[in-house]
Tab-separated table of C-alpha atoms and ligand atoms in Angstrom:
chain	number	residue	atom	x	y	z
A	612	UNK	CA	-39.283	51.502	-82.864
A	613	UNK	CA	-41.761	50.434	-85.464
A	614	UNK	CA	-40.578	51.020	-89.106
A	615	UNK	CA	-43.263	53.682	-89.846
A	616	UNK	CA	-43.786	55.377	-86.740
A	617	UNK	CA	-47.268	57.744	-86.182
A	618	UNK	CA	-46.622	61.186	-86.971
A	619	UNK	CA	-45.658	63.464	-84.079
A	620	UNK	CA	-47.584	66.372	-82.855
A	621	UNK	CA	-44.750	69.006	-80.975
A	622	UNK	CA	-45.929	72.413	-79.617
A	623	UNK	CA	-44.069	75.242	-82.590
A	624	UNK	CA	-40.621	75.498	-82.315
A	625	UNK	CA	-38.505	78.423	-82.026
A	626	UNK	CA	-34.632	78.621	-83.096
A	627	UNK	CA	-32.170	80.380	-80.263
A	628	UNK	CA	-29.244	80.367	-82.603
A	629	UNK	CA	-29.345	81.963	-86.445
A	630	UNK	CA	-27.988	83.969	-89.105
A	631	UNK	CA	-30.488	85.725	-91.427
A	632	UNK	CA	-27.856	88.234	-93.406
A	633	UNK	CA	-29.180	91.334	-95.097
A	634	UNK	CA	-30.656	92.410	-98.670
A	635	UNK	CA	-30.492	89.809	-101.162
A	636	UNK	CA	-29.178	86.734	-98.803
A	637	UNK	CA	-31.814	87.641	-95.937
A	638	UNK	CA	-34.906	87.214	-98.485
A	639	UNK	CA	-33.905	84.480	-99.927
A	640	UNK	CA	-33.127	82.629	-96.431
A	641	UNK	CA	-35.665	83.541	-94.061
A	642	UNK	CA	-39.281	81.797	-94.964
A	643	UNK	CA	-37.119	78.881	-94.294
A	644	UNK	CA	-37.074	79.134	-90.781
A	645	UNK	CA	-40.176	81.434	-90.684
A	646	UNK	CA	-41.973	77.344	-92.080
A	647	UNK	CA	-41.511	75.799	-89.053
A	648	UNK	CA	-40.340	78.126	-86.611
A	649	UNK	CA	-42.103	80.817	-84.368
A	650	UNK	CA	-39.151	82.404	-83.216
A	651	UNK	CA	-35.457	82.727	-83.747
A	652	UNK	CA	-32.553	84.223	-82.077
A	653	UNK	CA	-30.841	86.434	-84.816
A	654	UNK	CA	-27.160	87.187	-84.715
A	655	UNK	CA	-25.634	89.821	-85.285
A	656	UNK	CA	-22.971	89.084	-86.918
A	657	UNK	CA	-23.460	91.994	-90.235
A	658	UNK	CA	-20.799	93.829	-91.675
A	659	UNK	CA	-20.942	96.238	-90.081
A	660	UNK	CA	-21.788	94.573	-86.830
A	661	UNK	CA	-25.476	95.243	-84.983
A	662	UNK	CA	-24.032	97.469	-81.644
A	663	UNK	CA	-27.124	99.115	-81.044
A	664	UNK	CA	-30.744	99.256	-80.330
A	665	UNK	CA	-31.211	101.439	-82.535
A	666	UNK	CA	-29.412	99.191	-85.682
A	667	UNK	CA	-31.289	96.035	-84.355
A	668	UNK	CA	-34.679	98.112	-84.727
A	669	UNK	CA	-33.654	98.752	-88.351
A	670	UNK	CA	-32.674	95.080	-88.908
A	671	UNK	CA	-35.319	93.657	-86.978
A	672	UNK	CA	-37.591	95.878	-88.992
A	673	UNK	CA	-36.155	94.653	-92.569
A	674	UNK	CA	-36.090	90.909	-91.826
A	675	UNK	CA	-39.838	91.068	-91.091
A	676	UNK	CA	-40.395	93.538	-94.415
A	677	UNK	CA	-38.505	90.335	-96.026
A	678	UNK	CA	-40.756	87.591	-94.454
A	679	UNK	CA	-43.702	85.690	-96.894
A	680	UNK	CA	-46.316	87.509	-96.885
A	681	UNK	CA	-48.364	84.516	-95.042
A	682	UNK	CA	-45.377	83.793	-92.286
A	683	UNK	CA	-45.838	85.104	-88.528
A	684	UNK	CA	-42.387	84.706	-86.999
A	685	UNK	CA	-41.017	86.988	-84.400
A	686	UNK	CA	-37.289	87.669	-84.658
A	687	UNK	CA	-35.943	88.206	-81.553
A	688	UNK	CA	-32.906	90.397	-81.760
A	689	UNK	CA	-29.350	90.228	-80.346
A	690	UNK	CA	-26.543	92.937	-80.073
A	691	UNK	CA	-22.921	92.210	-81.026
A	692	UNK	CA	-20.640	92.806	-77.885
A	693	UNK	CA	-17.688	95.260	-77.996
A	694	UNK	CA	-14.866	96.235	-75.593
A	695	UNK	CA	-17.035	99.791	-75.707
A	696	UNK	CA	-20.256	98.614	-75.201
A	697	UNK	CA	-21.955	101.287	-72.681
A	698	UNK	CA	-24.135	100.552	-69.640
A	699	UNK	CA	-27.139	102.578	-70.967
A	700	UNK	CA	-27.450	100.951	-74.334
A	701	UNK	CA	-27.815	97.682	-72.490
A	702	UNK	CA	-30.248	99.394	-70.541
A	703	UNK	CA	-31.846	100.362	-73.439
A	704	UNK	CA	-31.514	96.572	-75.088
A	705	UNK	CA	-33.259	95.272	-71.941
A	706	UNK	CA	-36.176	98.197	-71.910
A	707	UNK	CA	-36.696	97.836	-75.808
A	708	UNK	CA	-38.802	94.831	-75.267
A	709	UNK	CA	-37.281	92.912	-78.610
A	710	UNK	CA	-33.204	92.696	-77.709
A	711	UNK	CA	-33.075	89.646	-76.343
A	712	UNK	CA	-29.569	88.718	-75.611
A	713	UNK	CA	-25.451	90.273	-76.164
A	714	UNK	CA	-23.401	87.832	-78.051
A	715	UNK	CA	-19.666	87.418	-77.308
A	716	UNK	CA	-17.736	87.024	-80.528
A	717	UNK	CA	-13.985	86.520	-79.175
A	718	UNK	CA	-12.169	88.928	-81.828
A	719	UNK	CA	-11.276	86.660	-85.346
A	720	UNK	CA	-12.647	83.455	-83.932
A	721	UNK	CA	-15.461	83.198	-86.764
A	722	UNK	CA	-17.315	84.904	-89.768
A	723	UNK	CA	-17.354	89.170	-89.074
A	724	UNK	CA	-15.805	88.934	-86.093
A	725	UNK	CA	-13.379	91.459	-86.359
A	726	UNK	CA	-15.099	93.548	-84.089
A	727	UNK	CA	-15.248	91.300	-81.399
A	728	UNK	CA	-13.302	91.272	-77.797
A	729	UNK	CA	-9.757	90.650	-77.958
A	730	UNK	CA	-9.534	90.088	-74.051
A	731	UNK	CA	-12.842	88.840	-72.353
A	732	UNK	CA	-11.724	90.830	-69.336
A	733	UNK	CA	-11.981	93.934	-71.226
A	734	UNK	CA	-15.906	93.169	-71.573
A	735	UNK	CA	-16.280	92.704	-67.557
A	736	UNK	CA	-18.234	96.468	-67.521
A	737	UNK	CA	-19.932	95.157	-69.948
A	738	UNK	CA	-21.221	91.496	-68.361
A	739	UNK	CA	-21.841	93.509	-64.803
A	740	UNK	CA	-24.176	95.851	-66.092
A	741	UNK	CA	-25.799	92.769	-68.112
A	742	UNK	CA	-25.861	90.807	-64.889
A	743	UNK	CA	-27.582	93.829	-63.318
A	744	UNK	CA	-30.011	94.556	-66.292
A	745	UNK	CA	-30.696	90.543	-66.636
A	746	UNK	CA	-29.834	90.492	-70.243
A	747	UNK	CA	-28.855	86.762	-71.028
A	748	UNK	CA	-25.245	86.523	-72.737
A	749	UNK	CA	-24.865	84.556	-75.531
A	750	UNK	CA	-21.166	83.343	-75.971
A	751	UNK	CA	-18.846	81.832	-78.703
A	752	UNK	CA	-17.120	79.947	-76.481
A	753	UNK	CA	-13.718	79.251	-78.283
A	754	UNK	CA	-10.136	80.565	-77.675
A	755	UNK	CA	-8.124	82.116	-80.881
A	756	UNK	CA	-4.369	81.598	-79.720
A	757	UNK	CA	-2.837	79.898	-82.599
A	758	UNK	CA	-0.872	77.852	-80.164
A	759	UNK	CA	-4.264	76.147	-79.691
A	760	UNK	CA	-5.086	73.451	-81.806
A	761	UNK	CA	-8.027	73.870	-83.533
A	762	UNK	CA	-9.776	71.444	-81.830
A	763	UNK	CA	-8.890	72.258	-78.441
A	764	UNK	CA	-10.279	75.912	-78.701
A	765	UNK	CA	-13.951	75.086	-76.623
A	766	UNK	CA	-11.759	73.042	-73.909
A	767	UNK	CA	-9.388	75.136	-73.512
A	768	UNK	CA	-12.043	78.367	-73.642
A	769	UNK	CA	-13.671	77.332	-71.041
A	770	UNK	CA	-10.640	76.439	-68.695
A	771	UNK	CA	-9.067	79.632	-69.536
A	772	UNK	CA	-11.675	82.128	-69.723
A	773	UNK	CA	-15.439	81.313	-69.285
A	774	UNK	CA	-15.282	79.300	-65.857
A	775	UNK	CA	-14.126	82.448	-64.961
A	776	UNK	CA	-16.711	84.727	-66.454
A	777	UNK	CA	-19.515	82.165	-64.190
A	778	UNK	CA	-17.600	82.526	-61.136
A	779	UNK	CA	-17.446	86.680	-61.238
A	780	UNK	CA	-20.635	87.107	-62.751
A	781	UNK	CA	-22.905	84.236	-60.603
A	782	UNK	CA	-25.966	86.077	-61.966
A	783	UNK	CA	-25.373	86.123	-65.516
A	784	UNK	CA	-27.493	84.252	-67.500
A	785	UNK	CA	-24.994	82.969	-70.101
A	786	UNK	CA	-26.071	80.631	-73.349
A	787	UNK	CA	-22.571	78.725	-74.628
A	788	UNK	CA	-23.669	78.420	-78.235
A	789	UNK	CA	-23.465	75.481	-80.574
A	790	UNK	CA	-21.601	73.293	-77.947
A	791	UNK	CA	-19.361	70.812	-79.501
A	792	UNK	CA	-17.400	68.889	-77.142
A	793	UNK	CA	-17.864	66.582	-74.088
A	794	UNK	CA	-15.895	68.724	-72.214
A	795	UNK	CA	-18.561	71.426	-72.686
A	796	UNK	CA	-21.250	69.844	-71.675
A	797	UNK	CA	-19.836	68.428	-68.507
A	798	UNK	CA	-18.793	71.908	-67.842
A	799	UNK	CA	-22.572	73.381	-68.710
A	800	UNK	CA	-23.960	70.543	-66.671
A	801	UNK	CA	-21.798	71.273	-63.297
A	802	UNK	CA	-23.099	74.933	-63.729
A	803	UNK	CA	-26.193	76.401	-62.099
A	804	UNK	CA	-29.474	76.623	-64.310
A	805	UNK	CA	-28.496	79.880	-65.584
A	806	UNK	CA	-25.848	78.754	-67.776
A	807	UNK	CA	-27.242	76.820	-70.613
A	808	UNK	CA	-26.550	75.799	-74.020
A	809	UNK	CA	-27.216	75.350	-77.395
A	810	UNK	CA	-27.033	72.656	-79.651
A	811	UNK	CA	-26.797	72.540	-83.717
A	812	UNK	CA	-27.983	69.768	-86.353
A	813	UNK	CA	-24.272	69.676	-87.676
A	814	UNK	CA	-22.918	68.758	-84.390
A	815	UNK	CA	-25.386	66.142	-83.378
A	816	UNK	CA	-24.922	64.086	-86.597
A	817	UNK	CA	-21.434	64.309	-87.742
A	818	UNK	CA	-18.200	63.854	-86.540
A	819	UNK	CA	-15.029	65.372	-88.248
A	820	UNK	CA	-14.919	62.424	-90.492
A	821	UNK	CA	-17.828	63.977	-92.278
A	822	UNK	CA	-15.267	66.301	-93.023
A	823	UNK	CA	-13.264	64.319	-95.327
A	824	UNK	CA	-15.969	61.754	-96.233
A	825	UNK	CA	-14.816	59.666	-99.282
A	826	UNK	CA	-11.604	60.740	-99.278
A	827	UNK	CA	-13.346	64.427	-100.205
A	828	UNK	CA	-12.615	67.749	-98.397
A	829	UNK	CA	-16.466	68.629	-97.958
A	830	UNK	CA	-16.556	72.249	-97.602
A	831	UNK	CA	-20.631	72.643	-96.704
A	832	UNK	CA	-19.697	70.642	-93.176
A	833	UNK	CA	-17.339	73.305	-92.274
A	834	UNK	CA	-18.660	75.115	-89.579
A	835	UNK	CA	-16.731	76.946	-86.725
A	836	UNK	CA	-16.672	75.958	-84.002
A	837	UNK	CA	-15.243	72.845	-86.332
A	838	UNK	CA	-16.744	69.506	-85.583
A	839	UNK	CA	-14.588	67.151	-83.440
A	840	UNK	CA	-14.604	63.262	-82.627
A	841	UNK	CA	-17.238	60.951	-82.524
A	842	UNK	CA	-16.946	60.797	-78.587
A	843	UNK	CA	-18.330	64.554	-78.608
A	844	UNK	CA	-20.598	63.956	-80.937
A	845	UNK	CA	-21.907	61.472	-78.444
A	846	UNK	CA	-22.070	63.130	-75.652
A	847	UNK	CA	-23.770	66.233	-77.489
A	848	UNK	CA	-26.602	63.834	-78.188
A	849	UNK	CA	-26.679	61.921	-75.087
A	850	UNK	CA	-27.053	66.032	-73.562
A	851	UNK	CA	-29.628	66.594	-76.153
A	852	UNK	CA	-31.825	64.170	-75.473
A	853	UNK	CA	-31.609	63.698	-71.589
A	854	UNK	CA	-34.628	65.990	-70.792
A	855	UNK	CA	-32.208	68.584	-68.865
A	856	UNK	CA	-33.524	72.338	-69.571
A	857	UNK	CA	-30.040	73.863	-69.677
A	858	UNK	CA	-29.672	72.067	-73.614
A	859	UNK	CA	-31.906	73.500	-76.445
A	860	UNK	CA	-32.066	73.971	-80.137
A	861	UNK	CA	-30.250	76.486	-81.906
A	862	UNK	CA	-29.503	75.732	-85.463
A	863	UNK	CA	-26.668	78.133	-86.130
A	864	UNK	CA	-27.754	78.171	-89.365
A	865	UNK	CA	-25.097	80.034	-91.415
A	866	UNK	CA	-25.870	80.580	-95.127
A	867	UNK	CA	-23.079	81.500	-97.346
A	868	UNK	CA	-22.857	81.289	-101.220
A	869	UNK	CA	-22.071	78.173	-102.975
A	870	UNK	CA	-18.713	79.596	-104.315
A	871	UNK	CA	-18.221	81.035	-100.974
A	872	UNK	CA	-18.040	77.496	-99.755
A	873	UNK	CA	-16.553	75.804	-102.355
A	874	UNK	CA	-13.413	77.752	-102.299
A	875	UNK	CA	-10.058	77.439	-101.914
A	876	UNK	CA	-10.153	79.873	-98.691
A	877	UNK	CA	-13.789	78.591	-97.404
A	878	UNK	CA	-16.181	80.617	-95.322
A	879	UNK	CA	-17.316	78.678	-92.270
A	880	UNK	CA	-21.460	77.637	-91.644
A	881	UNK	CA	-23.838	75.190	-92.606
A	882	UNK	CA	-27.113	76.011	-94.055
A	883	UNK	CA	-29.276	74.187	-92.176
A	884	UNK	CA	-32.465	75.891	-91.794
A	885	UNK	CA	-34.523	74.505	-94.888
A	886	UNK	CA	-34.814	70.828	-92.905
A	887	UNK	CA	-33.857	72.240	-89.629
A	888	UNK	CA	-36.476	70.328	-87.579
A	889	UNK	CA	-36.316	67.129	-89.784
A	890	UNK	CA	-32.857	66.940	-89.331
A	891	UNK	CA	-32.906	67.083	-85.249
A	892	UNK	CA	-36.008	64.539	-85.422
A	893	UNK	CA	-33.217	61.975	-87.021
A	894	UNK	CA	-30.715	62.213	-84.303
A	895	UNK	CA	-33.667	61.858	-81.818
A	896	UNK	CA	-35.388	59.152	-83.178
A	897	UNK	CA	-31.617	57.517	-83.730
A	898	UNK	CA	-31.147	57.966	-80.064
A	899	UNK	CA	-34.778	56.300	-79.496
A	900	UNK	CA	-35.593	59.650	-77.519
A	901	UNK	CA	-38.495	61.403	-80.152
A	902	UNK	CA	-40.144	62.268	-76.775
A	903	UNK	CA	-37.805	64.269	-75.811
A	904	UNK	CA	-37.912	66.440	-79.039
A	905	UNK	CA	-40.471	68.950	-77.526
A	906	UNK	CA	-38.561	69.747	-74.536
A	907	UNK	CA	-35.576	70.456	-76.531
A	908	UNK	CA	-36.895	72.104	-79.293
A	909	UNK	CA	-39.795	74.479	-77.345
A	910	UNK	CA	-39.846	74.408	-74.216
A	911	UNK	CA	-36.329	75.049	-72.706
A	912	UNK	CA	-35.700	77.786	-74.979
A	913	UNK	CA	-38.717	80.070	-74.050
A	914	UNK	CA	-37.897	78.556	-70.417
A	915	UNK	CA	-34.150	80.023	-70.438
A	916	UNK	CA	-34.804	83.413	-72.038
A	917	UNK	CA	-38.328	83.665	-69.867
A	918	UNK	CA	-40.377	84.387	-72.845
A	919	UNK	CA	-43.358	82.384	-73.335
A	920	UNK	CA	-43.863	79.270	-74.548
A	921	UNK	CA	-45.633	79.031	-78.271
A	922	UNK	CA	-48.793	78.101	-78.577
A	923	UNK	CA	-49.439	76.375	-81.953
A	924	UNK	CA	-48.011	72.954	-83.191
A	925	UNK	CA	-46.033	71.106	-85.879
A	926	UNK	CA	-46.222	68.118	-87.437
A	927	UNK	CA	-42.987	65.774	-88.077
A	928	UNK	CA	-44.032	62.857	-90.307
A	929	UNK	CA	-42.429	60.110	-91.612
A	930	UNK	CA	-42.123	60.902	-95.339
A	931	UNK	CA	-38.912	60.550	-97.136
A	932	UNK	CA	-37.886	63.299	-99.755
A	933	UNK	CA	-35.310	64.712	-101.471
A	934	UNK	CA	-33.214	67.400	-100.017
A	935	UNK	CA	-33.102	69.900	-102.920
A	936	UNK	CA	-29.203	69.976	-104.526
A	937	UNK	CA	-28.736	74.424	-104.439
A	938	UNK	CA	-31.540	76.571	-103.869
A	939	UNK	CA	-31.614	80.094	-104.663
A	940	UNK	CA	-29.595	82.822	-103.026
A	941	UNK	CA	-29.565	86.463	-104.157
A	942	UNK	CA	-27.956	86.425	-107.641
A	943	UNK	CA	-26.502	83.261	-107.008
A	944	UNK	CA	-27.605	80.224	-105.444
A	945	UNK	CA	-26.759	78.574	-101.869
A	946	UNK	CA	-26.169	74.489	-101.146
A	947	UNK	CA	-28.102	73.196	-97.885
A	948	UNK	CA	-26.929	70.599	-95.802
A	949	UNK	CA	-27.762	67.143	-97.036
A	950	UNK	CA	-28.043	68.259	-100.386
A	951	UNK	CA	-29.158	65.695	-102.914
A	952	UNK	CA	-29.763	63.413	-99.858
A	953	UNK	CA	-33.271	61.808	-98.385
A	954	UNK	CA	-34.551	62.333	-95.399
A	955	UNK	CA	-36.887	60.937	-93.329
A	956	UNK	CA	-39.017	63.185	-91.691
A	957	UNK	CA	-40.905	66.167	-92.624
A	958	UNK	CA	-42.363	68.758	-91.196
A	959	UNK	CA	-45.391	70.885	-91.575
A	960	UNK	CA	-47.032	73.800	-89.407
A	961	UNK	CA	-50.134	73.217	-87.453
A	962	UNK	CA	-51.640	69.617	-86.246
A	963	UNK	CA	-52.143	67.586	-89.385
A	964	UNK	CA	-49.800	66.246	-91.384
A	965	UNK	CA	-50.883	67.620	-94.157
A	966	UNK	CA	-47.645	67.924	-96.827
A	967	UNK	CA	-46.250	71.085	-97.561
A	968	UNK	CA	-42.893	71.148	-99.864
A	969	UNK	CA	-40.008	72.423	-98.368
A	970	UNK	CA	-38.981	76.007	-100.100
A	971	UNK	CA	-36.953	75.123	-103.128
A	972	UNK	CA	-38.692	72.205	-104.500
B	1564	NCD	C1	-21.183	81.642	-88.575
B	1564	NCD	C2	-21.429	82.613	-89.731
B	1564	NCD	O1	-21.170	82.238	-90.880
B	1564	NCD	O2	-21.907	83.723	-89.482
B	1564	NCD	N1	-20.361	80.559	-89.044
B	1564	NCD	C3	-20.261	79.334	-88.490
B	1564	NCD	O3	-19.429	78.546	-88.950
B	1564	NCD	N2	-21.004	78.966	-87.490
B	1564	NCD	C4	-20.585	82.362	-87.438
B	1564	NCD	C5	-20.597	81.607	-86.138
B	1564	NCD	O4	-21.656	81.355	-85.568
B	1564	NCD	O5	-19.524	81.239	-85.652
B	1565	ZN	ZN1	-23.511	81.287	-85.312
């Protein structure tokens, strides 16, 4: 690799896995991925959750009222699955032309998740009638038995519960989001090419040493699923970069107030989506794989969810710069991950690498 590498031209990304918020926290967060990305997968994770076409009209209508007024990014909208969830309304999700997927929250597993499933068998009506209306199912693929260690909760998810869910519903198109363990993507890999998964920036380059780094509890790590050993971490990047379709980016970008984070009860997410792109260039590049970036970060996306590919380009150079320390957020301000730290790449929109500061500086 030579030291300064030529910059490298990618066609525009698009993110399959985010959190915008609402009001205050949704302006302040979304030109971030709006910079660099075309598209992203918004969850629905509100309080009170997004359960119907009608709600993700609404929201899909105020996170594009909240966009810069220069920015052309397409949310693409998700409803949250309950036990309840009818038959026509995911009719209606796949007729509306901008629901793109049902996410599976297990009930408690993460942030607003209350209203999730308690029993994934109580969702079956639910995943036939999205098997029959080809609406792709987006899963959080971890168990909340407190018998489980914490750790254990993708493993033993997938033994208990979603090798099941692929083996009743061979159909289903079924994203396992931010994948964290080797045992997920040896699971992901032995499926068909309708189960696929995505992969986060937080994942890729830490291990859960990051989360005690220095001796430090380091709150703005602490994501859920929670990262786990360096051997995942591994094989998440070795399944990143192989070229295989069925592994594609999806930040999971999860903003949440500075003293939100740094709290003695901590909310769970990293706050990624300021150096989204940059940040997945590193763990490329580290792996010597920067030609597999594209693939990975726009084309096996569009590919899964059959929307079409984007058309214009970014630019990652190699141009270090400082990762600003808090940014603003709302009436208080919000810490991204690798604050205060350099990185190496940056990105700009179109072919040139002409530089444009990230938000915040
Ligand atoms: C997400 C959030 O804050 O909404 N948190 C996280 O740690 N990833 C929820 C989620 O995706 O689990
Ligand atoms: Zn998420």
């Amino acid at each position: 690799m030579p030291a300064n590498p030529a910059p490298l031209r990618i066609l525009q990304p698009d993110d399959w896995h985010l959190h915008l918020r609402d009001g205050a926290s949704l302006a302040a967060v979304v030109g971030a991925t709006a910079r660099i990305f075309a598209r992203a997968i918004v969850m629905p994770n509100l309080k009170p959750p997004v359960t119907t076409v009608a709600a993700a009209r609404a929201y899909r209508d105020r996170i594009v009222a909240a966009l810069p007024p220069d920015a052309s990014f397409v949310p693409l909208m998700t409803l949250y699955l309950t036990e309840t969830l009818a038959a026509a309304e995911i009719e209606r999700a796949r007729d509306s032309g901008f629901v793109h997927a049902i996410k599976y929250y297990p009930a408690g597993a993460t942030t607003n998740s209350e209203s999730g499933v308690t029993a994934i068998e109580r969702a079956y009506p639910a995943l036939e009638a999205m098997e029959r209306a080809g609406v792709v199912l987006c899963v959080h693929g971890e168990v909340t038995d407190p018998d489980v260690d914490v750790f254990d909760r993708e493993r033993v998810f997938i033994e208990r519960h979603l090798s099941g869910v692929v083996a009743r519903f061979p159909e289903l198109r079924i994203v396992v989001e931010h994948l964290t363990t080797r045992d997920g993507v040896d699971f992901v890999r032995a499926c068909g090419p309708h189960v696929a998964a995505t992969l986060t920036p937080q994942h890729l380059l830490y291990s859960r040493n990051a989360l005690f780094g220095g001796g430090f509890l380091r709150p703005h790590v602490y994501c859920l699923p929670v990262l786990k050993r360096e051997t995942h971490r591994q094989a998440l990047v070795a399944a990143a970069t192989s070229g295989s379709p069925k592994f594609f980016l999806g930040t999971d970008s999860a903003p949440h107030a500075r003293g939100a984070k740094e709290n003695a009860c901590g909310c769970a997410g990293c706050y990624s989506a300021p150096s989204a792109l940059e940040l997945y260039a590193e763990v490329f590049e580290g792996a010597g794989a920067l030609d597999k970036l594209e693939g990975f970060a726009s084309l096996h996306g569009p590919d899964f969810y059959r929307l079409p590919r984007n058309t214009g380009h970014v630019t990652l150079s190699r141009r270090d710069h400082v990762v600003p320390a808090e940014l603003p957020f709302g009436d208080t301000t919000i810490v991204p991950l690798r604050a205060g730290e350099t990185l190496r790449w940056q990105a700009t929109l179109g072919s040139d690498p002409i530089f444009q500061p990230p938000p915040g500086n």
